[in-house]
mmCIF file of C-alpha atoms and ligand atoms in Angstrom:
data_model
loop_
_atom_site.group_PDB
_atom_site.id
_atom_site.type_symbol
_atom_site.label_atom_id
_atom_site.label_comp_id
_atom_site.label_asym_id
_atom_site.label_seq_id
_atom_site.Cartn_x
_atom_site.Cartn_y
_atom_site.Cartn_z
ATOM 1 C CA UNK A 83 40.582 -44.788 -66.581
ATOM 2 C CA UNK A 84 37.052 -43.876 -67.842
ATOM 3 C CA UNK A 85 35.821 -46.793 -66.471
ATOM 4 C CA UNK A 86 37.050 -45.892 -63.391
ATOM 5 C CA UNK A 87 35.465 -42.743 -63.212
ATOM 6 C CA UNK A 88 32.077 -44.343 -64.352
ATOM 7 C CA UNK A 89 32.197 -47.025 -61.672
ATOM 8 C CA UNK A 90 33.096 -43.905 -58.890
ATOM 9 C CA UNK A 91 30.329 -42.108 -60.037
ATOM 10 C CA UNK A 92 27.470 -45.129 -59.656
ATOM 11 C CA UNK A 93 28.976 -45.605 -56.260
ATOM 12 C CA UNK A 94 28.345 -41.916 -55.697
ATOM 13 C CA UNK A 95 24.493 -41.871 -57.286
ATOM 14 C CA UNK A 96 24.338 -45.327 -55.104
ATOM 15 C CA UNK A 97 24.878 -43.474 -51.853
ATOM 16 C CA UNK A 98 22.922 -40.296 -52.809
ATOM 17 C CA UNK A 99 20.348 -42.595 -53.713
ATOM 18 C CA UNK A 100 20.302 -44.785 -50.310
ATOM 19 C CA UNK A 101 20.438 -41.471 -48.815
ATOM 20 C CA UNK A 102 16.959 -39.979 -49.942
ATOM 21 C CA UNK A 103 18.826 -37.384 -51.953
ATOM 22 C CA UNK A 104 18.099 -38.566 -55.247
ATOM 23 C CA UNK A 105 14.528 -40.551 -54.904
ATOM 24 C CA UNK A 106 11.995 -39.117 -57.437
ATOM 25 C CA UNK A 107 10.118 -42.222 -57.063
ATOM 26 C CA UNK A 108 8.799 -41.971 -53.738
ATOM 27 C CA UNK A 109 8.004 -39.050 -51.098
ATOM 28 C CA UNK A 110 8.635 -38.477 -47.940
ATOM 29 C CA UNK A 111 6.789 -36.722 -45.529
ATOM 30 C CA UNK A 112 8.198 -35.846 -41.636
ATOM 31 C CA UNK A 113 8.157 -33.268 -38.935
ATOM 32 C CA UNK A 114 10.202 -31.876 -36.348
ATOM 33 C CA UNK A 115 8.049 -31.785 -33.980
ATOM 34 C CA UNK A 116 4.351 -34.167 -33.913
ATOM 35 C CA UNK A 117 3.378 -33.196 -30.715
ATOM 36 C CA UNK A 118 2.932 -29.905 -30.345
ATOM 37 C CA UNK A 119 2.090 -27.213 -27.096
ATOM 38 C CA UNK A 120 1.280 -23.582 -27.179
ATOM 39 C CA UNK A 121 -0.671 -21.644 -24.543
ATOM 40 C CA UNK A 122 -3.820 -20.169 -25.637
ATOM 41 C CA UNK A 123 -3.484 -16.878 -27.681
ATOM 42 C CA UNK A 124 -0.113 -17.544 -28.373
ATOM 43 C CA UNK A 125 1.167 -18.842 -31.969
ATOM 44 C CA UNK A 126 2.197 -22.334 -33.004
ATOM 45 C CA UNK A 127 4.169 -23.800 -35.515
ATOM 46 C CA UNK A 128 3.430 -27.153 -36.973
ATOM 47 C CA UNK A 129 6.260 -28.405 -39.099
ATOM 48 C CA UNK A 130 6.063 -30.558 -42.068
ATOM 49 C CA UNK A 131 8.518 -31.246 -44.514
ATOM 50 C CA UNK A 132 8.999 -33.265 -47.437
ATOM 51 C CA UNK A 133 11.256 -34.649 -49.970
ATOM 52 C CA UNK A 134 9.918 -33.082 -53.165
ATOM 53 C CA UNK A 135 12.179 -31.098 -55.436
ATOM 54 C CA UNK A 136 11.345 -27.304 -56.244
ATOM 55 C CA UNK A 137 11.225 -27.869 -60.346
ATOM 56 C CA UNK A 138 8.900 -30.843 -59.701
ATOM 57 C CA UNK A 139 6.130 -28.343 -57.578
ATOM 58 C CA UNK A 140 4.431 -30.180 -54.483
ATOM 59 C CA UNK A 141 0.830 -30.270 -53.640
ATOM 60 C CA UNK A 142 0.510 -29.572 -50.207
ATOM 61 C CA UNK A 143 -2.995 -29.574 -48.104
ATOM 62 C CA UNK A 144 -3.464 -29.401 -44.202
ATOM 63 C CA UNK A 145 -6.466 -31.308 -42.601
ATOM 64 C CA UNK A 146 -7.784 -30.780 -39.165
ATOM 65 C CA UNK A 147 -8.844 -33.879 -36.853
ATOM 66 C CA UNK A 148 -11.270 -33.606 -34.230
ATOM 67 C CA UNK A 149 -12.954 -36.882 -33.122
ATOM 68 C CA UNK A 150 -14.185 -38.381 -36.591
ATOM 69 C CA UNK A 151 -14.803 -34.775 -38.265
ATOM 70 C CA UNK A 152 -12.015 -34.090 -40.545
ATOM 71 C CA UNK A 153 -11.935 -30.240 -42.664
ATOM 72 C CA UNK A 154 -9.576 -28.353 -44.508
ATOM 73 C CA UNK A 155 -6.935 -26.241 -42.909
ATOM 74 C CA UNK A 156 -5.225 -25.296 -46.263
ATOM 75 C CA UNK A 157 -6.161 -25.922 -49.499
ATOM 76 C CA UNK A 158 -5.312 -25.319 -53.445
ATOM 77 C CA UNK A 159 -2.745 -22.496 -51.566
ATOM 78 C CA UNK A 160 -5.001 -20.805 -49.203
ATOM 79 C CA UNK A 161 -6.557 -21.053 -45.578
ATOM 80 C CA UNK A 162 -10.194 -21.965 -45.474
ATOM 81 C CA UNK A 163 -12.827 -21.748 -42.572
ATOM 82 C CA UNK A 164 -11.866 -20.090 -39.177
ATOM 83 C CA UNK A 165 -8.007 -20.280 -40.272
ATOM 84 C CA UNK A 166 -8.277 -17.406 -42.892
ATOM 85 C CA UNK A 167 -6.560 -14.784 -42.165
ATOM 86 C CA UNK A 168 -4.498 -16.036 -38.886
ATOM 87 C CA UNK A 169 -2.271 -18.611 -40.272
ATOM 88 C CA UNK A 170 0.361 -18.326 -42.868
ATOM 89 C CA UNK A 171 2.582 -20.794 -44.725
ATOM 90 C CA UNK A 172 6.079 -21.262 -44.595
ATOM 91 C CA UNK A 173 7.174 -23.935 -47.297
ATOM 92 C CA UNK A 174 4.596 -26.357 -46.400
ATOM 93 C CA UNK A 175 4.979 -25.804 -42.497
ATOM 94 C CA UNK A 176 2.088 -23.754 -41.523
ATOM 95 C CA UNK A 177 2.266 -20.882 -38.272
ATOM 96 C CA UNK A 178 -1.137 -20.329 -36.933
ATOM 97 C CA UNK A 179 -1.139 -16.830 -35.046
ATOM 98 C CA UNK A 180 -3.347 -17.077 -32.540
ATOM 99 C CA UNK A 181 -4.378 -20.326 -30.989
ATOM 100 C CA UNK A 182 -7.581 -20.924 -28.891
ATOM 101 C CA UNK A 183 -8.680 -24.111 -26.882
ATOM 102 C CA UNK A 184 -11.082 -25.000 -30.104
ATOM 103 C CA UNK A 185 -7.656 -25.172 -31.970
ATOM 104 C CA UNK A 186 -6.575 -28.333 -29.478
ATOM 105 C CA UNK A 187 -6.856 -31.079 -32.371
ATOM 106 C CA UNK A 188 -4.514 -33.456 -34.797
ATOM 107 C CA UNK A 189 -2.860 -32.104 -37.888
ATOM 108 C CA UNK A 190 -2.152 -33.411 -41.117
ATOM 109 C CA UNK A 191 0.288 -32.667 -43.976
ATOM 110 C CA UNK A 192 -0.091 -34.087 -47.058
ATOM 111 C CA UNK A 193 2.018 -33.622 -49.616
ATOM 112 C CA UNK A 194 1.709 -35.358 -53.250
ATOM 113 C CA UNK A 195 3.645 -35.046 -56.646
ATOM 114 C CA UNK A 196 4.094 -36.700 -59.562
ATOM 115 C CA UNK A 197 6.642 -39.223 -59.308
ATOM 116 C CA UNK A 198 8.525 -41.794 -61.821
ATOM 117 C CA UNK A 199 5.370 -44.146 -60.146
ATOM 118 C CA UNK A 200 2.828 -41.489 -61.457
ATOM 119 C CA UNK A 201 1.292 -39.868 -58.443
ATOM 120 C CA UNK A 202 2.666 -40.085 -55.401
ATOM 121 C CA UNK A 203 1.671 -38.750 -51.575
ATOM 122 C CA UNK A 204 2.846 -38.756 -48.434
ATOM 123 C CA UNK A 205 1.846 -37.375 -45.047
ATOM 124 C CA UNK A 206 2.584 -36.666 -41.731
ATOM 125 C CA UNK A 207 0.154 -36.011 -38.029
ATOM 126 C CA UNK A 208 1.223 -33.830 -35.708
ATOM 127 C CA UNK A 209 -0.800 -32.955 -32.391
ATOM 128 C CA UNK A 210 -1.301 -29.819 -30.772
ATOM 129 C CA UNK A 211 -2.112 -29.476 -27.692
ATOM 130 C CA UNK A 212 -3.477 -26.163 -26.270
ATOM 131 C CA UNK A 213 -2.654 -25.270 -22.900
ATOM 132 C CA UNK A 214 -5.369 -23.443 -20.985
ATOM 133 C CA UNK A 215 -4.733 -21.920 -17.337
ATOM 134 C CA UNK A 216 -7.550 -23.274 -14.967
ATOM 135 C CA UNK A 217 -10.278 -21.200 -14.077
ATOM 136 C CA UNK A 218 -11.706 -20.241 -10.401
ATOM 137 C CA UNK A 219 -12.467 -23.639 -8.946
ATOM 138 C CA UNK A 220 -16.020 -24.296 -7.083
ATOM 139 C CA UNK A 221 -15.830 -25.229 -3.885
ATOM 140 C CA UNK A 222 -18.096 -27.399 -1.965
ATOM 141 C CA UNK A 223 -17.826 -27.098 1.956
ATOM 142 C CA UNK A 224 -20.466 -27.881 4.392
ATOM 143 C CA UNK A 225 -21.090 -24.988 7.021
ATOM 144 C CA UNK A 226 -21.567 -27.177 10.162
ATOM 145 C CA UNK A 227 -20.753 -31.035 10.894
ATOM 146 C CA UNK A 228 -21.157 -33.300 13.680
ATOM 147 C CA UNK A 229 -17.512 -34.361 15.366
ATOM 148 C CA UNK A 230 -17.276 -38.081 14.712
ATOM 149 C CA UNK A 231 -18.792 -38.103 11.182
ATOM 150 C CA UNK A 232 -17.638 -38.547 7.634
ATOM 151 C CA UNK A 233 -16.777 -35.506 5.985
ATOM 152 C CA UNK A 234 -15.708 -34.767 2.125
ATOM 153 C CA UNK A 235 -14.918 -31.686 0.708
ATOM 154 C CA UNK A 236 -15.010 -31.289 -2.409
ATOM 155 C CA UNK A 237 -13.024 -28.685 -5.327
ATOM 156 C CA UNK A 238 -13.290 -28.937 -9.377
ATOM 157 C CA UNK A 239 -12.443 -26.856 -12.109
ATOM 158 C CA UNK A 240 -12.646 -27.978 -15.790
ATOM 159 C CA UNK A 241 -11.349 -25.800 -18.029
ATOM 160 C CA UNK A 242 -7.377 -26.102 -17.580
ATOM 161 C CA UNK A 243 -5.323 -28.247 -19.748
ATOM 162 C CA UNK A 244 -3.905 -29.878 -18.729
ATOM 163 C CA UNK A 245 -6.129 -31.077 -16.176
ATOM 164 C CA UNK A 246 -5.548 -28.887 -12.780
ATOM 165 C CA UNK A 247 -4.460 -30.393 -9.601
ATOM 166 C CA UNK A 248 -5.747 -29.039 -6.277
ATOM 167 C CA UNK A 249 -4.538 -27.722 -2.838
ATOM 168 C CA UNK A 250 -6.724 -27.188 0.226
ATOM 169 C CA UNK A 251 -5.670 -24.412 2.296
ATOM 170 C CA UNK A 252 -7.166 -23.651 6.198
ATOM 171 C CA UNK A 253 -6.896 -20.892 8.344
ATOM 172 C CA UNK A 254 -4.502 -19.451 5.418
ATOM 173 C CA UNK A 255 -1.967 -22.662 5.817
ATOM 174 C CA UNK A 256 -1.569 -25.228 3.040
ATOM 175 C CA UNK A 257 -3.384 -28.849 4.070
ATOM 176 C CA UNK A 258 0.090 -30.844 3.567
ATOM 177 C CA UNK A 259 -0.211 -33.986 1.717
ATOM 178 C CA UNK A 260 0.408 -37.446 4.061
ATOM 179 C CA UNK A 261 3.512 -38.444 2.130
ATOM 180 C CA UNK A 262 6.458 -40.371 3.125
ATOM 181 C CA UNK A 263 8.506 -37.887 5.128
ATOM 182 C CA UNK A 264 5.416 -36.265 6.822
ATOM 183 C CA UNK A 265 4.786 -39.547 8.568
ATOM 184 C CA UNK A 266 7.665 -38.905 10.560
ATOM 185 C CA UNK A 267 6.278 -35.947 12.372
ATOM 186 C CA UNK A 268 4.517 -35.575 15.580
ATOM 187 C CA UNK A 269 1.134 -34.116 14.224
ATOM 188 C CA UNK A 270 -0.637 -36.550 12.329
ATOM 189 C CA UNK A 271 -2.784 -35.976 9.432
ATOM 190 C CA UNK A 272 -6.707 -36.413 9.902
ATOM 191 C CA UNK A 273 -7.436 -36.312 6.271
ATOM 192 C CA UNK A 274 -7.266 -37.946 3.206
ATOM 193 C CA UNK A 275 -6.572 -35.557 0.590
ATOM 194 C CA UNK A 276 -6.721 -36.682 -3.252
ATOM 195 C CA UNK A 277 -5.175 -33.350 -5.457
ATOM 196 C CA UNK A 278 -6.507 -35.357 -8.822
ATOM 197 C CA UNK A 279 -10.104 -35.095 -7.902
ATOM 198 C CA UNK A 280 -9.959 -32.444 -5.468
ATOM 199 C CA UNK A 281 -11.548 -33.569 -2.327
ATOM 200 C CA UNK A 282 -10.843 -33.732 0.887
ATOM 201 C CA UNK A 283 -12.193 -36.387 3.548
ATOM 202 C CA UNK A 284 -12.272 -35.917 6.887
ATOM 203 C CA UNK A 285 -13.373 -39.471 8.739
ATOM 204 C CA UNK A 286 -14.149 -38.728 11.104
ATOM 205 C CA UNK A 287 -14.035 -35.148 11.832
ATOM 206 C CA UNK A 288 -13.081 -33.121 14.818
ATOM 207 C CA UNK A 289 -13.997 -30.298 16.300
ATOM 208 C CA UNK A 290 -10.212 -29.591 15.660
ATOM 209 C CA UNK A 291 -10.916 -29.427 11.742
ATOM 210 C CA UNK A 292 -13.523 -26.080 12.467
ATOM 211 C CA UNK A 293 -11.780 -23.250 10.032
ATOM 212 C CA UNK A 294 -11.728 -21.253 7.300
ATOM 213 C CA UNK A 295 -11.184 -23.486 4.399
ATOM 214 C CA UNK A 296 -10.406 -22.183 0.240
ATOM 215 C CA UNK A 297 -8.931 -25.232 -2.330
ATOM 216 C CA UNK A 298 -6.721 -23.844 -5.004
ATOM 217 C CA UNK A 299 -6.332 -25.107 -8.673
ATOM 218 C CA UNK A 300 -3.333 -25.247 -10.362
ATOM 219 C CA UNK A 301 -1.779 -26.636 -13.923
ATOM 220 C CA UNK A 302 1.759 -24.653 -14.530
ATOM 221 C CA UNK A 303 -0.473 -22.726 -16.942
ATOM 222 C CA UNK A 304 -0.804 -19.242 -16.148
ATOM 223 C CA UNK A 305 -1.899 -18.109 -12.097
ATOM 224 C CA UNK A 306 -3.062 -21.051 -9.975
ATOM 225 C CA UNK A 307 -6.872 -19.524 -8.936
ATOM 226 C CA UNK A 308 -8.878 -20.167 -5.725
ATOM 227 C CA UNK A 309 -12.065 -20.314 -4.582
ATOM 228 C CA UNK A 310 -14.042 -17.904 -1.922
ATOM 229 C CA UNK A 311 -13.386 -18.960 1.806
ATOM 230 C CA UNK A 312 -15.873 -20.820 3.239
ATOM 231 C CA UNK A 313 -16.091 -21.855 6.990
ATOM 232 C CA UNK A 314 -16.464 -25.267 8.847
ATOM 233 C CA UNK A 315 -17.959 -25.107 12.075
ATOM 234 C CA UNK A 316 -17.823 -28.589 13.568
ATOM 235 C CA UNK A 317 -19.603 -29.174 17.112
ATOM 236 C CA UNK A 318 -19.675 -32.040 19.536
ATOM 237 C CA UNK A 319 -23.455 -33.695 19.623
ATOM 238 C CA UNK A 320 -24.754 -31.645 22.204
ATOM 239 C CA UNK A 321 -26.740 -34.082 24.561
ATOM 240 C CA UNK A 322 -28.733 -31.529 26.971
ATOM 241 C CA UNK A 323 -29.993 -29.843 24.032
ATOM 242 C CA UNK A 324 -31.288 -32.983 21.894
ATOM 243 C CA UNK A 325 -32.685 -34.152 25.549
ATOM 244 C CA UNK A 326 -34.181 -30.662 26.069
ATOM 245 C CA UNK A 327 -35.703 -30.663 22.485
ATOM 246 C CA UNK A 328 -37.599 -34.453 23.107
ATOM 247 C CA UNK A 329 -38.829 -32.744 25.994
ATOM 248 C CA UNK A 330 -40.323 -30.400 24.631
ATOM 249 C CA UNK A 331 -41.967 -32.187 21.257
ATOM 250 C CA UNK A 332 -43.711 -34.839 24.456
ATOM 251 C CA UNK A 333 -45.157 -31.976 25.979
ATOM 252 C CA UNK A 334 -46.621 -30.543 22.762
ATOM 253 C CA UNK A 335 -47.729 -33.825 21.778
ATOM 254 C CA UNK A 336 -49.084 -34.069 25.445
ATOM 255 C CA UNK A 337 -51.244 -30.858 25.517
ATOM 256 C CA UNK A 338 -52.189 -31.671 22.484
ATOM 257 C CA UNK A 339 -53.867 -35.039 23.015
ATOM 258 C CA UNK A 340 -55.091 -33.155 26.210
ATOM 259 C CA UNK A 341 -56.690 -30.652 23.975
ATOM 260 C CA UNK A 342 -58.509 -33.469 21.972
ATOM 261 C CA UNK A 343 -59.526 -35.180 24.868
ATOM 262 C CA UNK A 344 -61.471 -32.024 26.356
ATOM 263 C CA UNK A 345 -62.768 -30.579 23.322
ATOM 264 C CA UNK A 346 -64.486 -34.668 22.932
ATOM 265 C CA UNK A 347 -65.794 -34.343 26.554
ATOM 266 C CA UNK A 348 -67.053 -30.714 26.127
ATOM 267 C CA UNK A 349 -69.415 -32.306 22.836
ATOM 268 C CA UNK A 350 -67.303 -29.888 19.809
ATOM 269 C CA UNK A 351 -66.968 -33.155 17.685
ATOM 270 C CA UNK A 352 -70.728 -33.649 17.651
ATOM 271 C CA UNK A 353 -71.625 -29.877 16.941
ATOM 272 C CA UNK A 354 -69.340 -29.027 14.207
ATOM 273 C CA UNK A 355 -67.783 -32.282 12.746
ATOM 274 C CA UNK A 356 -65.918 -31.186 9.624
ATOM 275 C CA UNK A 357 -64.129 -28.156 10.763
ATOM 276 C CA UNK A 358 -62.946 -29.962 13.847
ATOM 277 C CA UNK A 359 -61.740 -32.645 12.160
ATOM 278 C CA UNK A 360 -59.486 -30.389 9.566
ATOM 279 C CA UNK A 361 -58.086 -28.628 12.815
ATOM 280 C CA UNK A 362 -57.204 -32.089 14.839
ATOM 281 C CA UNK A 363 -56.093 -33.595 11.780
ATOM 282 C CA UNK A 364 -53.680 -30.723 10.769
ATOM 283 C CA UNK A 365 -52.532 -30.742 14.325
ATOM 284 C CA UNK A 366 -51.360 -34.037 14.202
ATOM 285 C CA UNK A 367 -49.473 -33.358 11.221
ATOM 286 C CA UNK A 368 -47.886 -30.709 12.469
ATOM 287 C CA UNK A 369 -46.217 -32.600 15.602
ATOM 288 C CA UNK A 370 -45.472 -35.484 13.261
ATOM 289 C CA UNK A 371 -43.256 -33.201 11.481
ATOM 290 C CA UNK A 372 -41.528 -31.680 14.409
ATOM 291 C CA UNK A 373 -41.150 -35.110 15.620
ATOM 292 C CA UNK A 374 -39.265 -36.550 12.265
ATOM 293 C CA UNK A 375 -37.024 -33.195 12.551
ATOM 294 C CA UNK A 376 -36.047 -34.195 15.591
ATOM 295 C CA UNK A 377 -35.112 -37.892 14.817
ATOM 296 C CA UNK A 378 -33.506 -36.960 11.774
ATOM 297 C CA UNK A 379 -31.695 -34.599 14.020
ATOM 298 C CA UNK A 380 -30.732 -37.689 16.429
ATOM 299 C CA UNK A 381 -29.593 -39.865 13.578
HETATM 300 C C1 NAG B 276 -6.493 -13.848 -30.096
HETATM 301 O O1 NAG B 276 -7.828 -14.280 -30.246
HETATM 302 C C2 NAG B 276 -8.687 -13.895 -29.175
HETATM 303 C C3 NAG B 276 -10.057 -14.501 -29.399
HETATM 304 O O2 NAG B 276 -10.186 -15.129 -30.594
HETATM 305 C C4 NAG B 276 -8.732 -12.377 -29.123
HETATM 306 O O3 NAG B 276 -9.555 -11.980 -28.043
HETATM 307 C C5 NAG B 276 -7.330 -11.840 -28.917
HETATM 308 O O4 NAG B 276 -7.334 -10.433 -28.950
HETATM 309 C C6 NAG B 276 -6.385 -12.354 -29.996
HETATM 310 N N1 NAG B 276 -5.031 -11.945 -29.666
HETATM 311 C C7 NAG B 276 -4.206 -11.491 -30.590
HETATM 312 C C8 NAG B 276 -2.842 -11.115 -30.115
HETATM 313 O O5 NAG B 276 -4.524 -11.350 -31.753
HETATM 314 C C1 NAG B 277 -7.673 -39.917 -6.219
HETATM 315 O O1 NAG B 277 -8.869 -40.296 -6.855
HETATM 316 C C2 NAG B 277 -8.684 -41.021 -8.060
HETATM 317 C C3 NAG B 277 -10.045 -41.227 -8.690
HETATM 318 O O2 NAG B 277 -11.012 -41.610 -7.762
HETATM 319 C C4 NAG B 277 -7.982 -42.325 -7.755
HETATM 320 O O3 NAG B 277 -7.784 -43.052 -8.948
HETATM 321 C C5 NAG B 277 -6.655 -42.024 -7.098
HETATM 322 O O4 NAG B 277 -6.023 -43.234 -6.723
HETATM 323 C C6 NAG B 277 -6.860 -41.148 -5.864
HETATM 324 N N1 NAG B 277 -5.565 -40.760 -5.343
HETATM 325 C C7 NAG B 277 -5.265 -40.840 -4.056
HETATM 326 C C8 NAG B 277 -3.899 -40.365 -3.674
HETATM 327 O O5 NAG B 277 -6.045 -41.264 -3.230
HETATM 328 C C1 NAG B 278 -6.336 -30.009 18.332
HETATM 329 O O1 NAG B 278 -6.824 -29.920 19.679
HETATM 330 C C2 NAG B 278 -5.832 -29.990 20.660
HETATM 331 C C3 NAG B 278 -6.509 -29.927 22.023
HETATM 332 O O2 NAG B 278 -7.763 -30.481 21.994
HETATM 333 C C4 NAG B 278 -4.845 -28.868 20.501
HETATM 334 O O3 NAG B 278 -3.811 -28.978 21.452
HETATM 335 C C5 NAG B 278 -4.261 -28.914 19.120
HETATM 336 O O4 NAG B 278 -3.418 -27.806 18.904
HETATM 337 C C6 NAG B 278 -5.331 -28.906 18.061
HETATM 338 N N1 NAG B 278 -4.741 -29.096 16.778
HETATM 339 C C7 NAG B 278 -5.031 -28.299 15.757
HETATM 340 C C8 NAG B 278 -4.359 -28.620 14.481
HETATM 341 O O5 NAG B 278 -5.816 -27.384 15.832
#
């Protein structure tokens, strides 16, 4: 009978012990939760617990990752650096009050006590993620284009975490994205529009794509926030006026060898050399530049 009862109650330290329950020997160190999200001046809660009895007293210290820098979070019971005084512990889970984006980083718990092994320690990371709404996205549009060339506008914001997405708007309508079920439909799209990077490509353009035009950033976080509206004019190349413009740059440059030739007959280059020359030679520089506008123009 008694050795009954002794062989019941291995059995039942045997299961306690496979359990965890009864382990003095070695720590254990989890969380509820390792990756952890809170929106920016709101409070988080990283969890850590462990396996330590009350009686035996654990050691607990919270680190702070960033990159390769590692500092103290909590130490011989108390906050340290930019945590004191808006953090508090529960157990050896910590609450911090008020998180900002410079709070973004890995956590970790690590508990030690002394064991049957001497001293033992365990740990456990947790992330936390800070989620940050975006801000008012810049917006690159060009005022005027030429029908028939390549066109990319372009929309970034970099403060939202996660990273924002983007939506063009023009003339007040959402720019729909070219997906599956929009092939389908009689209008097609004329653009290729990425909402990772923001931009939008028009190639070519149309005279059709002249509006008011404002990209919008969004990440679930807080208010999605625009830019200012900026317009696109975009013309046909006008031929009459780029004809009318050579026109006029050969009759400069006409009148002006003209002038040159006359002044030479009349004798000015002999009389006064050096100021003539300055005045011919800034004349010629003058065209020249009117005349590389106007290619450029052409091109
Ligand atoms: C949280 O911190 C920010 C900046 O550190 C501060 O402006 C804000 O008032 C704080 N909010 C609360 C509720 O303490
Ligand atoms: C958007 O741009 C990124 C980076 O250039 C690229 O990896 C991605 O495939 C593009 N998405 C679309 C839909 O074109
Ligand atoms: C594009 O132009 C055509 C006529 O040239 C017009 O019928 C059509 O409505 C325009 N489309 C848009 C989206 O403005």
């Amino acid at each position: 009978m008694a050795s009954c009862r002794r062989l019941l109650c291995w059995l039942l330290f045997s299961l306690l012990g496979s359990l965890g329950y009864y382990k003095t020997y070695g720590i254990t160190v989890y969380s509820d939760n390792k990756r952890v999200t809170a929106r920016e001046f709101e409070g988080a809660y990283l969890s850590c617990k462990h396996n330590v009895k009350k009686e035996i007293g654990a050691r607990i210290e919270w680190k702070m990752i960033k990159g390769s820098t590692v500092s103290f979070v909590y130490l011989n019971g108390v906050f340290v650096g930019n945590f004191k005084g808006r953090a508090e512990i529960l157990h050896s889970s910590i609450h911090l009050k008020n998180v900002t984006r410079k709070d973004s980083a890995k956590y970790r718990c690590e508990i030690s006590a002394p064991t049957e092994q001497g001293q033992g320690t365990g740990e456990v990371e947790i992330s936390l993620v800070v989620l940050v709404p975006p801000s008012a996205p810049v917006c690159e549009v060009p005022i005027s284009a030429l029908s028939g060339t390549v066109v990319e506008l372009r929309c970034k914001e970099s403060e939202g975490v996660p990273a924002s997405k983007y939506r063009w708007y023009r003339n007040g309508a959402i720019l729909p994205e070219n997906t599956f079920f929009w092939s389908f439909r009689k209008e097609k799209i004329s653009y290729t529009l990425n909402t990772t990077t923001g931009t939008l490509l028009f190639n070519p353009v149309s005279k059709n794509d002249t509006g008011e035009y404002y990209c919008e950033a969004h990440n679930q976080v807080g208010r999605p926030k625009r830019c200012p509206v900026k317009r696109m004019q975009v013309d046909d190349l006008n031929v009459s006026a780029i004809i009318a413009s050579v026109v006029i740059v050969v009759l400069i440059m006409a009148s002006c060898g003209l002038g040159v030739y006359y002044a030479q007959k009349k004798g000015y280059f002999s009389k006064r050399n050096s100021s003539m020359n300055n005045s011919s030679k800034y004349r010629v520089t003058e065209s020249e530049k009117d005349f590389k506008h106007t290619k450029s123009f052409i091109i």
